[in-house]
Short mmCIF file of C-alpha atoms and ligand atoms in Angstrom, two decimals:
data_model
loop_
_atom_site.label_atom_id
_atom_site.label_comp_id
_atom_site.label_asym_id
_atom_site.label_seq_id
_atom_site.Cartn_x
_atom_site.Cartn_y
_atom_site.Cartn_z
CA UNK A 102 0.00 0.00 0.00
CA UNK A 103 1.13 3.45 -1.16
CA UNK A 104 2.26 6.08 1.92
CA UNK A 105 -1.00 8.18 1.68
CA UNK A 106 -0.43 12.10 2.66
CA UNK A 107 -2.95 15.09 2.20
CA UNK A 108 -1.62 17.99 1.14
CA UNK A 109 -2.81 21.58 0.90
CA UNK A 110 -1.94 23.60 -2.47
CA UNK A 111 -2.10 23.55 -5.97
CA UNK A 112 -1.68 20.39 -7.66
CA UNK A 113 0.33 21.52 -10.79
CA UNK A 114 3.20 22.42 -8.71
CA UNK A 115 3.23 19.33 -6.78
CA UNK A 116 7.15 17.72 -7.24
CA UNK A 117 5.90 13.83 -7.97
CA UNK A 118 6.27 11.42 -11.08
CA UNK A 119 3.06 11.94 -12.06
CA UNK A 120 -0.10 14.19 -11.26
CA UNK A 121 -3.55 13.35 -11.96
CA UNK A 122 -6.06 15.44 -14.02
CA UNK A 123 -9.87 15.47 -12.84
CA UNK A 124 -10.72 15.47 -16.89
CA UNK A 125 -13.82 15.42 -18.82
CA UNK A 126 -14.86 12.74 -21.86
CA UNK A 127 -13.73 14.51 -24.30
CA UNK A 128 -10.05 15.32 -22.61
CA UNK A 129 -9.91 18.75 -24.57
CA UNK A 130 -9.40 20.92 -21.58
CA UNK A 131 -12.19 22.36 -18.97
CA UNK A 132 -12.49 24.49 -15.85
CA UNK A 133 -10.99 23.72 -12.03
CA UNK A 134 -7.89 21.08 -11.95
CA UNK A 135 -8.39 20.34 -15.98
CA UNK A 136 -8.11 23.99 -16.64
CA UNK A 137 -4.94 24.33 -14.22
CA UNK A 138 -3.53 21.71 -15.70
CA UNK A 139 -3.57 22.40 -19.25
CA UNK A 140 -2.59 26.11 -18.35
CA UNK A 141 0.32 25.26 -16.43
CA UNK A 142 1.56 22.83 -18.63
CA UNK A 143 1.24 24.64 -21.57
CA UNK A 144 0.07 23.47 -25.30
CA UNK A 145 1.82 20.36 -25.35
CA UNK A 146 -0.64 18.47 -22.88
CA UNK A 147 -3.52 19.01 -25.33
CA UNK A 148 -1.48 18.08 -28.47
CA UNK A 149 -0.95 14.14 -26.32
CA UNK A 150 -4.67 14.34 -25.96
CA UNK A 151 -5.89 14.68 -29.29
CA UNK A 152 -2.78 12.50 -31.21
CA UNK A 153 -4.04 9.93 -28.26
CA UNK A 154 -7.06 10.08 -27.48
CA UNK A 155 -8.81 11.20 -30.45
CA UNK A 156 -12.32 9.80 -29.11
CA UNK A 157 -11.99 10.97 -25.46
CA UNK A 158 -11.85 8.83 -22.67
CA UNK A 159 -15.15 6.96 -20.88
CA UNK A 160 -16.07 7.87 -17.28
CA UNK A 161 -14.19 5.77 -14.74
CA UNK A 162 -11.27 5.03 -17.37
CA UNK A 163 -7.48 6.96 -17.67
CA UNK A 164 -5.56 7.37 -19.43
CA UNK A 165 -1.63 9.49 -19.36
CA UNK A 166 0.23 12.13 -21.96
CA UNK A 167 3.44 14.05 -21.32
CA UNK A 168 3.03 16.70 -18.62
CA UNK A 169 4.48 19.76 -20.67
CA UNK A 170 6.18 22.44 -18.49
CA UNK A 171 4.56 21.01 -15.48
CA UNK A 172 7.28 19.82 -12.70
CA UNK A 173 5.76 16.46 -13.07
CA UNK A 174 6.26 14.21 -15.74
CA UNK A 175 3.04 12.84 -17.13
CA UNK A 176 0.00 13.85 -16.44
CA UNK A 177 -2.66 10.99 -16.11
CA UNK A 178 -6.01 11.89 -17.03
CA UNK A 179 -9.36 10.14 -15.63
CA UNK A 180 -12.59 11.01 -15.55
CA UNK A 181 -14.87 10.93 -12.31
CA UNK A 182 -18.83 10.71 -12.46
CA UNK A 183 -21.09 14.35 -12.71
CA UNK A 184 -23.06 13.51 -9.26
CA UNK A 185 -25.52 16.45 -10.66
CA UNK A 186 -25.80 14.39 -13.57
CA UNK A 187 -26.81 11.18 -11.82
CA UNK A 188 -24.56 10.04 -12.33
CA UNK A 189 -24.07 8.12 -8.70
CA UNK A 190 -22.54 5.13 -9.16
CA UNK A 191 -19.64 5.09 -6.77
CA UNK A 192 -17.94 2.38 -7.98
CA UNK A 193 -17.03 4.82 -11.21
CA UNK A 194 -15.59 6.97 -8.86
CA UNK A 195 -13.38 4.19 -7.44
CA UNK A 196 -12.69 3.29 -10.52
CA UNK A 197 -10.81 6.52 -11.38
CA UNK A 198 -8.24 6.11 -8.51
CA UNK A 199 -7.98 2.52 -9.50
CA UNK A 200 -7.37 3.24 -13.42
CA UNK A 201 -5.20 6.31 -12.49
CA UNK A 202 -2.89 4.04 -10.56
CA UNK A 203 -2.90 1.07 -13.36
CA UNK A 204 -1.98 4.07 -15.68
CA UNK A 205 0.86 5.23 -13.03
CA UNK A 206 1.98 1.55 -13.04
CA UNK A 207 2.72 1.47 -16.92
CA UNK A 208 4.72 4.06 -16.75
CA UNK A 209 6.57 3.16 -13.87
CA UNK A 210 5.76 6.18 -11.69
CA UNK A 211 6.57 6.29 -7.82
CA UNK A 212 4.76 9.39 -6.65
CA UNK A 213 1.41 10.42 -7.15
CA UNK A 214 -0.40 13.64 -7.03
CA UNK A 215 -4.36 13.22 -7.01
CA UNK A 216 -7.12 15.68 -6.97
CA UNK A 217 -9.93 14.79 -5.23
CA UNK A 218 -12.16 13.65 -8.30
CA UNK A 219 -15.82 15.08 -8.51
CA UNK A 220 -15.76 17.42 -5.92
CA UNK A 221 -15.89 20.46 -7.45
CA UNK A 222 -17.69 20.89 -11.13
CA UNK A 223 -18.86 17.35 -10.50
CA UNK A 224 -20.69 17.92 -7.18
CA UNK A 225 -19.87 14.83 -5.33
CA UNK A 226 -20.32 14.61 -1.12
CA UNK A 227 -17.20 15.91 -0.13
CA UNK A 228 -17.04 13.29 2.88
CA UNK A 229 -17.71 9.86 0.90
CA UNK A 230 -15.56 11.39 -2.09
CA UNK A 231 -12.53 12.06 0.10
CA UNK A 232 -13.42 8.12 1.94
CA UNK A 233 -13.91 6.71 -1.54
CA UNK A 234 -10.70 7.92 -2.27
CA UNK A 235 -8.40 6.81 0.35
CA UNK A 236 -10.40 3.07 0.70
CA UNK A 237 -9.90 2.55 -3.00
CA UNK A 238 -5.83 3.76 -3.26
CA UNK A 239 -5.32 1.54 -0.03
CA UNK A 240 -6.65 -1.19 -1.45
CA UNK A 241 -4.36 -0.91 -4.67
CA UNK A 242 -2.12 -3.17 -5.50
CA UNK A 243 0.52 -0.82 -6.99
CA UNK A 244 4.06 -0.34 -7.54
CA UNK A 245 3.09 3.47 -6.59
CA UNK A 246 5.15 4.41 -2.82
CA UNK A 247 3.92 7.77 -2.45
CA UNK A 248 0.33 9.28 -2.63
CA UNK A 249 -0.50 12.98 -2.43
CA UNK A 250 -4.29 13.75 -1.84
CA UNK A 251 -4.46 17.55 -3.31
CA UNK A 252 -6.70 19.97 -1.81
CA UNK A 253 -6.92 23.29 -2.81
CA UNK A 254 -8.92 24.55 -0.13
CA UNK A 255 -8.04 24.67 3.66
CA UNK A 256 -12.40 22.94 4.76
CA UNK A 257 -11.27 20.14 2.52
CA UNK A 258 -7.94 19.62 3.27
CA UNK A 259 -8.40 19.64 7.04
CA UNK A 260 -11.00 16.73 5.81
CA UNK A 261 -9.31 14.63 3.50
CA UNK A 262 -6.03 15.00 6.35
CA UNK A 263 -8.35 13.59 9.62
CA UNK A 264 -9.69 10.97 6.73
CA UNK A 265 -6.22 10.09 5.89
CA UNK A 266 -5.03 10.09 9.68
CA UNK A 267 -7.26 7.18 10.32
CA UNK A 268 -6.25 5.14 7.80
CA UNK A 269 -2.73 5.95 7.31
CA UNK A 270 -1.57 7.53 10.83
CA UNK A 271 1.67 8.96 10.67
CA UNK A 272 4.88 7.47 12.61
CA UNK A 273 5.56 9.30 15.93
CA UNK A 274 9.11 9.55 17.87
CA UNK A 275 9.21 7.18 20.77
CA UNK A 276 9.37 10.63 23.71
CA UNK A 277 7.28 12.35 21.80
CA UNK A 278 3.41 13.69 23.56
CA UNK A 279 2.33 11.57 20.09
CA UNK A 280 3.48 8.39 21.87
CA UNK A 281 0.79 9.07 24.58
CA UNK A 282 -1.77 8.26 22.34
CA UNK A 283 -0.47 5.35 20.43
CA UNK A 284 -3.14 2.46 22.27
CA UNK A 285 -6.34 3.67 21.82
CA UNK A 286 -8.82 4.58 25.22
CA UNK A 287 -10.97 1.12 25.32
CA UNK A 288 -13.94 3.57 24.80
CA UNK A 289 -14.64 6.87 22.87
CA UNK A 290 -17.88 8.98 23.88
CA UNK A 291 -18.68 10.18 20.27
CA UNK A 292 -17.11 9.18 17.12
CA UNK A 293 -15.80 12.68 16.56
CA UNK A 294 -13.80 11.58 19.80
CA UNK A 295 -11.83 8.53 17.56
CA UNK A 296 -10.98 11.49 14.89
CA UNK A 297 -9.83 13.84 17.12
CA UNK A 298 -7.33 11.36 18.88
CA UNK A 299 -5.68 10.22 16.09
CA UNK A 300 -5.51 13.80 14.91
CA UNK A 301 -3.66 15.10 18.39
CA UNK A 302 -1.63 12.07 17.75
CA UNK A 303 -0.18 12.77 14.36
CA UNK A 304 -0.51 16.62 15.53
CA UNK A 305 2.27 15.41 18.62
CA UNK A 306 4.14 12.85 16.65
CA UNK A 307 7.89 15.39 16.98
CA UNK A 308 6.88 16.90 20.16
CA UNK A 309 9.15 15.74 22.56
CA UNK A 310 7.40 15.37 26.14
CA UNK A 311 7.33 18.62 28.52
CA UNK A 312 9.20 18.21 31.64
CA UNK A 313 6.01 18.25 33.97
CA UNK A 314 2.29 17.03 33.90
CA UNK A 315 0.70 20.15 34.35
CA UNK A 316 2.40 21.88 30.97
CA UNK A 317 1.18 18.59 29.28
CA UNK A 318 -2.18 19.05 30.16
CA UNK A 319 -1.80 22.69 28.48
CA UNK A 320 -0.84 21.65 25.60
CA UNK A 321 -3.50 18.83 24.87
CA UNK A 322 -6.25 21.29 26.16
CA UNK A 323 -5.10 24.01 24.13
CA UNK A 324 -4.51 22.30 21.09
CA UNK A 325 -8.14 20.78 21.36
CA UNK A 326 -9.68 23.83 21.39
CA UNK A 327 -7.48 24.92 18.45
CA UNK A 328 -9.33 21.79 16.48
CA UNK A 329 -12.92 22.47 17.92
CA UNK A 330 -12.57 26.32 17.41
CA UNK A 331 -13.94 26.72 20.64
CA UNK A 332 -13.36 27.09 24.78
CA UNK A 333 -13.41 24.05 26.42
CA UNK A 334 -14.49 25.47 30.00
CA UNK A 335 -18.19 26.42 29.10
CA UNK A 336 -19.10 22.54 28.03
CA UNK A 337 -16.89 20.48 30.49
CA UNK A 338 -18.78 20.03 33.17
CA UNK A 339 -21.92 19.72 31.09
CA UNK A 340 -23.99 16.51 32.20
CA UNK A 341 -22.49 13.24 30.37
CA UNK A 342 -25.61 12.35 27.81
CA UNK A 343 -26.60 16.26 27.57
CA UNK A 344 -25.98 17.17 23.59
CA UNK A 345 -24.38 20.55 25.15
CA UNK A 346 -20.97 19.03 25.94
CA UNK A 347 -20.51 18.32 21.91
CA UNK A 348 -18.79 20.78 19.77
CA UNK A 349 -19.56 19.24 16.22
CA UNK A 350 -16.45 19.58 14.12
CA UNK A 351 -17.19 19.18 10.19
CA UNK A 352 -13.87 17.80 9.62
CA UNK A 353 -14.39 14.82 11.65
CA UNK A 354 -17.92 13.98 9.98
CA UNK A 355 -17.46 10.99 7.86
CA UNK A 356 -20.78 12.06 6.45
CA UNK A 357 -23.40 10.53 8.44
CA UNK A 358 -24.57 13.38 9.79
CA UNK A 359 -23.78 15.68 13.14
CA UNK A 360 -23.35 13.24 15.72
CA UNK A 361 -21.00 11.71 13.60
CA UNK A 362 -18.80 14.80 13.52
CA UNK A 363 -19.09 15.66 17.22
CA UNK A 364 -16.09 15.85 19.87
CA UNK A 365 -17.35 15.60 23.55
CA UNK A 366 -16.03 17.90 25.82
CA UNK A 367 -17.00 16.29 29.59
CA UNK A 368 -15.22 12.97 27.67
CA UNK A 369 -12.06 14.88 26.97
CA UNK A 370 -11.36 16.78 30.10
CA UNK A 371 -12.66 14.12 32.49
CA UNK A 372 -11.23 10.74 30.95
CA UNK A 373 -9.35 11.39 27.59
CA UNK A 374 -7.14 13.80 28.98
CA UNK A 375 -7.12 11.95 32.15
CA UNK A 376 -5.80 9.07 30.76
CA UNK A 377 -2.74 10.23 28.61
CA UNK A 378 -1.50 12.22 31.59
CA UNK A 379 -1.37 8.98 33.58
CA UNK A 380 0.31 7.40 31.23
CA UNK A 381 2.77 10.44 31.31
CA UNK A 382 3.47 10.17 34.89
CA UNK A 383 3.62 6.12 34.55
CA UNK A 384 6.42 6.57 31.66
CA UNK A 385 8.27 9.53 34.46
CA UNK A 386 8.22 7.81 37.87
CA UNK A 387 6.62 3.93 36.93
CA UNK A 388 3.38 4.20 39.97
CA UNK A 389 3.10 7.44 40.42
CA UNK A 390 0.17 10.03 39.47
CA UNK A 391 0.29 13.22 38.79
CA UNK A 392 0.07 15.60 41.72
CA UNK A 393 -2.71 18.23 41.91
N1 APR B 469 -5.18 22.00 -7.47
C1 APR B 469 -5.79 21.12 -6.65
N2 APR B 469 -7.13 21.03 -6.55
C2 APR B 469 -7.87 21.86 -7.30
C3 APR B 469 -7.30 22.82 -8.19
C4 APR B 469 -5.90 22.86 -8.25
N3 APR B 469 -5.25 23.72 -9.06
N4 APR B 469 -8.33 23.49 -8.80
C5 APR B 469 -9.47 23.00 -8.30
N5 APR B 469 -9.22 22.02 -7.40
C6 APR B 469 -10.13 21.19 -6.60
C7 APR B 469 -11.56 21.65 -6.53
O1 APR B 469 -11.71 22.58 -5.46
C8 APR B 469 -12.30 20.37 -6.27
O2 APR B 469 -12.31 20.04 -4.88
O3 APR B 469 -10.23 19.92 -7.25
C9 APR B 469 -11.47 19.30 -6.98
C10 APR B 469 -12.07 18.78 -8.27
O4 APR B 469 -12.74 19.84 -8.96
P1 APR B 469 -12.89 19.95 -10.54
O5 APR B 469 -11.63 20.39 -11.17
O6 APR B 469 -14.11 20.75 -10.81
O7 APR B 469 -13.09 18.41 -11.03
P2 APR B 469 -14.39 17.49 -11.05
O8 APR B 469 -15.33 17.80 -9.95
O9 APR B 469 -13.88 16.09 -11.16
O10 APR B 469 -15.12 17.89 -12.40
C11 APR B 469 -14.51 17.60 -13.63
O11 APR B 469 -14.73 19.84 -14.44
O12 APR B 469 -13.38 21.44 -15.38
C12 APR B 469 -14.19 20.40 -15.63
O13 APR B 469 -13.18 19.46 -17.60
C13 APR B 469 -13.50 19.22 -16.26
O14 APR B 469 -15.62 18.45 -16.97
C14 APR B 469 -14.56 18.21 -16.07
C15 APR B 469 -15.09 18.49 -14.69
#
């Protein structure tokens, strides 16, 4: 399985082997990525597509030409279903990453850029398009190391990042606070919960470990309201089932809806928290508890 990262930026400046075009049947050039991508890489990239692929390209397939003046060096172009269209058959989504990377294979490419396919002009759901995504390039069989999920816009980068952060969690140093999290609590509150713990841990992974408990605890609590965008104090001691200790965070919603996305306070400061700082003071003095 390919390294999977998400990245923030434009994807015709991405340094890889290969970046992916978010095309149209025809392959003659469009709006969004398609638009970037034949502007960036100048006339050349069209010339490819018409000598090869004089009738287009179906939905679902790809297909690759020379990348121009682009830093990469072909450009594979696929073709992801128009949701507004009806086009809702996921598996022709799927399809696209799974084409793209048979195409990447052929040519012997190592590193991939992808955009995510359909989102934009193609009105996909961001969440299962960013999932569909990163279940269909893990489950490639491919020569292809490196993966770059592209994201030109911070709401969908944070998403496709905490999406990729489940499945592909980044190493961690061994005294880093990221080590802190590395067994999972045998129970969550809320699913957003799950997200947002592998998120502090790939958020901690170089941060070596503060010298005492109670800077730890800073940290974590600050950087959790960093995520949430909001004050922890107001919802914390908020009665364990009552709704008003959730902040819902739209980055952590897999797309089922808002309790899917939600992070629960009274869960964080009374047992999440809780719980990494004994294992902080178990890792400093083996038995002992932090003071206070
Ligand atoms: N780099 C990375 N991502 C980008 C860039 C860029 N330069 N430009 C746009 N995006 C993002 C969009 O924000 C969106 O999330 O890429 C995603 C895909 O958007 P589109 O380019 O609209 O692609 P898609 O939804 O697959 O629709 C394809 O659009 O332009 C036409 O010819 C194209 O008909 C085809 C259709």
């Amino acid at each position: 399985m390919p390294v999977i990262t998400a990245v923030l930026g434009d994807i015709t400046t991405q340094d890889v082997d290969a970046v992916v075009n978010a095309a149209n049947k025809a392959m003659r050039g469009g709006g969004g990525v398609d638009g970037a991508i034949h502007r960036g890489g100048g006339p050349a990239i069209l010339r490819d597509c018409l000598a090869r692929f004089p009738d287009g390209l179906a939905t679902g397939d790809a297909g690759w030409t020379t990348a121009g003046d682009l830093p990469a060096r072909w450009v594979i172009h696929t073709v992801g279903p128009n949701y507004h269209a009806g086009q809702r058959d996921r598996s022709l989504l799927e399809s696209c990453y799974r084409c793209a990377l048979e195409v990447a294979d052929e040519l012997g490419a190592r590193s991939v850029a992808f955009p995510l396919i359909s989102t934009g002009v193609g009105g996909w759901p961001h969440a299962d398009a960013i999932e569909a995504a990163i279940e269909t390039i893990a489950a490639a069989e491919t020569g292809v190391d490196e993966v770059r999920l592209v994201a030109f816009d911070e709401a969908m980068h944070k998403r496709t990042r905490a999406a990729v952060w489940v499945r592909c969690p980044p190493p961690f140093d061994t005294d880093s606070v990221g080590s802190l999290f590395e067994r999972e609590p045998i129970q969550y509150s809320l699913r957003g919960d799950f997200y947002l713990w592998l998120e502090l841990r790939a958020r901690f992974a170089d941060t070596p470990l503060p010298d005492d408990w109670f800077t730890l605890r800073t940290l974590i609590m600050d950087t959790i309201e960093q995520v949430v965008g909001e004050h922890l104090t107001s919802r914390e001691s908020a009665p364990w089932h009552d709704r008003v200790g959730a902040i819902y965070v739209p980055e952590f919603d897999p797309g089922h809806g808002m309790s899917a996305g939600a992070v629960h306070v009274p869960w964080w400061v009374h047992t999440g928290v809780p719980i990494l700082l004994d294992r902080y003071a178990a890792r400093r003095e083996p038995g002992t508890f932090p003071a206070g």
